[in-house]
C-alpha positions in Angstrom: 26.9 10.0 -44.3 30.2 8.3 -45.0 31.0 4.7 -44.1 33.4 5.9 -41.3 30.9 8.1 -39.6 29.7 7.0 -36.2 26.0 6.2 -36.6 25.6 5.9 -32.8 26.5 9.6 -32.5 23.8 10.6 -34.9 20.9 8.2 -34.0 21.5 8.0 -30.3 23.9 6.3 -27.9 23.3 2.7 -26.8 25.3 0.6 -24.4 26.8 -2.4 -26.2 26.2 -4.5 -23.1 22.7 -3.5 -21.8 21.4 -2.2 -25.1 20.0 0.8 -23.1 20.2 4.3 -24.6 21.5 7.2 -22.6 23.1 10.6 -22.6 26.8 11.3 -22.7 26.7 11.7 -18.9 25.6 8.0 -18.5 27.9 6.4 -21.1 31.6 6.1 -21.9 32.8 6.1 -25.5 35.4 3.8 -26.9 37.2 3.7 -30.3 39.8 1.5 -31.9 43.3 3.1 -32.1 45.5 3.0 -35.2 46.9 -0.4 -34.1 43.4 -1.8 -33.4 43.7 -1.4 -29.6 40.4 -0.4 -27.9 40.9 3.1 -26.3 38.7 5.0 -23.9 37.5 8.3 -25.3 36.6 10.1 -22.1 36.3 13.5 -23.7 34.4 12.1 -26.8 36.7 13.8 -29.3 38.6 10.9 -30.9 37.9 10.3 -34.6 36.4 7.2 -36.2 33.6 4.8 -35.3 32.8 4.6 -31.7 30.8 2.5 -29.3 29.3 3.2 -25.9 29.3 1.4 -22.6 27.3 2.3 -19.5 29.4 4.2 -17.1 29.7 1.4 -14.5 32.8 -0.7 -14.1 31.0 -3.9 -13.8 29.3 -3.3 -17.1 32.5 -2.5 -18.8 34.1 -5.7 -17.5 31.2 -7.7 -19.0 31.9 -6.0 -22.4 35.5 -7.0 -22.0 34.8 -10.6 -21.0 32.3 -11.2 -23.8 34.5 -9.5 -26.4 31.7 -7.2 -27.5 34.0 -4.4 -28.8 34.9 -6.2 -32.1 31.2 -6.5 -33.2 30.4 -3.0 -32.1 33.4 -1.4 -33.8 33.1 -3.7 -36.8 36.8 -4.5 -36.7 39.2 -6.9 -35.3 40.4 -5.2 -32.1 42.6 -5.9 -29.1 41.1 -5.2 -25.7 43.7 -4.4 -23.0 43.4 -6.4 -19.8 43.6 -3.1 -17.8 41.0 -1.3 -19.9 38.7 -0.7 -16.8 41.7 0.5 -14.8 42.5 2.9 -17.7 39.0 4.3 -17.6 39.2 4.8 -13.8 42.4 6.7 -14.0 41.2 8.8 -16.9 38.0 9.7 -15.1 40.0 10.6 -11.9 42.4 12.7 -13.9 39.6 14.5 -15.7 37.9 15.3 -12.4 41.2 16.6 -10.9 41.8 18.8 -13.9 38.3 20.3 -13.7 38.7 20.9 -10.0 41.9 22.9 -10.7 39.9 24.9 -13.3 37.1 25.6 -10.9 39.5 26.6 -8.2 41.0 29.2 -10.6 37.5 30.4 -11.4 36.7 30.9 -7.7 34.2 28.1 -7.9 36.0 25.6 -5.6 37.0 26.2 -2.0 38.7 23.9 0.5 39.1 23.8 4.3 36.6 22.9 6.9 35.6 26.4 7.9 35.1 27.6 4.3 33.2 24.5 3.4 30.9 24.8 6.5 30.2 28.4 5.7 29.5 27.8 2.0 27.1 24.9 2.8 25.2 26.8 5.5 24.8 29.9 3.3 23.5 27.9 0.4 26.4 28.8 -1.9 27.7 25.2 -2.2 26.3 23.0 -5.0 28.3 19.9 -3.9 30.7 18.8 -1.2 33.8 16.7 -1.6 35.7 14.8 1.1 39.0 12.9 0.9 38.3 9.2 1.2 40.5 9.1 4.4 39.0 12.3 5.9 38.2 12.0 9.6 34.7 10.8 10.3 34.1 13.7 12.7 34.8 16.3 10.0 32.6 14.5 7.5 29.8 14.2 10.1 29.9 17.9 10.9 29.7 18.9 7.2 26.9 16.4 6.8 25.1 18.2 9.7 25.5 21.5 7.9 24.1 20.0 4.7 21.0 18.7 6.5 20.5 22.0 8.3 20.5 23.9 5.1 18.2 21.4 3.5 15.7 21.8 6.3 15.8 25.6 6.5 15.7 26.1 2.7 13.0 23.4 2.3 14.7 22.2 -0.9 13.8 19.0 -2.6 17.3 17.5 -2.4 20.3 17.8 0.0 23.6 19.1 -1.3 25.3 16.0 -2.7 28.6 14.8 -1.2 31.3 12.7 -3.0 34.5 11.1 -1.8 36.5 10.6 -5.0 40.2 10.5 -3.9 42.4 9.3 -1.1 44.9 11.9 0.2 47.7 9.9 -1.5 45.8 10.1 -4.9 45.3 13.8 -4.5 49.0 14.4 -3.9 49.7 12.6 -7.2 46.8 14.3 -9.1 46.8 17.8 -7.7 50.0 18.3 -5.7 49.6 21.1 -3.2 46.0 21.6 -4.3 44.8 18.5 -2.6 42.0 18.8 0.1 40.4 17.0 3.0 37.1 18.9 2.8 36.0 21.0 -0.1 32.9 22.4 -1.8 31.9 23.4 -5.3 30.2 26.7 -6.0 27.9 27.6 -8.8 29.4 28.3 -12.2 30.3 26.5 -15.4 33.5 25.0 -14.0 31.8 24.1 -10.7 29.0 22.3 -12.6 31.7 20.5 -14.5 33.3 19.3 -11.3 29.9 17.9 -10.0 29.3 16.1 -13.3 32.7 14.5 -13.3 32.5 13.6 -9.6 29.1 11.9 -10.2 30.5 10.0 -13.2 33.5 8.7 -11.3 31.4 7.7 -8.3 29.0 5.9 -10.6 31.8 4.1 -12.4 33.2 2.8 -9.1 29.9 2.2 -7.4 29.5 -1.5 -8.1 33.2 -2.3 -7.6 34.9 -4.7 -10.0 35.4 -8.4 -10.6 38.8 -8.4 -9.0 37.7 -6.5 -6.0 40.7 -4.1 -6.0 41.0 -0.4 -5.7 42.7 1.3 -8.7 45.6 3.5 -7.7 46.8 6.6 -9.5 50.3 5.8 -11.0 
């Protein structure tokens, strides 16, 4: 193993804040760019030594406040003030891109009637709503999820996520935005669920400034 190889990738991934180990679905990787600026590596493909932070915004903000990146990356680094916002935007864009792939693969459908049908038939593996979707529509889809859960006697209900506002979706996906949508089984569909879960987890505990990150 060379000096530049990332030992954490070989021996397991550990959050630099909580010191807890986890899978790539629970952690976000960071590296130092050529100029020493800390960069989020959402797709885990950037070269060089990396470090990992639990995929929760409040944990990342602790890493920033305590300047833990320099020690973890074993280098003098610059931590951007908007690093947490960068991660939020990258996770949102990554989810939007996977939604577009799933749609092309026939594993993502939108529209209340199609969603209701897919949920009741058991074809849906997850449901997505716009953050500003009408409460009545969300409630009716929720009733369909509960009805399938009871009839199928499954251990868990079909999960539901509300990742984007309508405004964000226009910026991220243009005409492919949705109010109600559902994910169907398949490789791309499973990728959507994984990314929706990650984005929700990152945002779940809010942030120190109490603001909602907007897509530029």
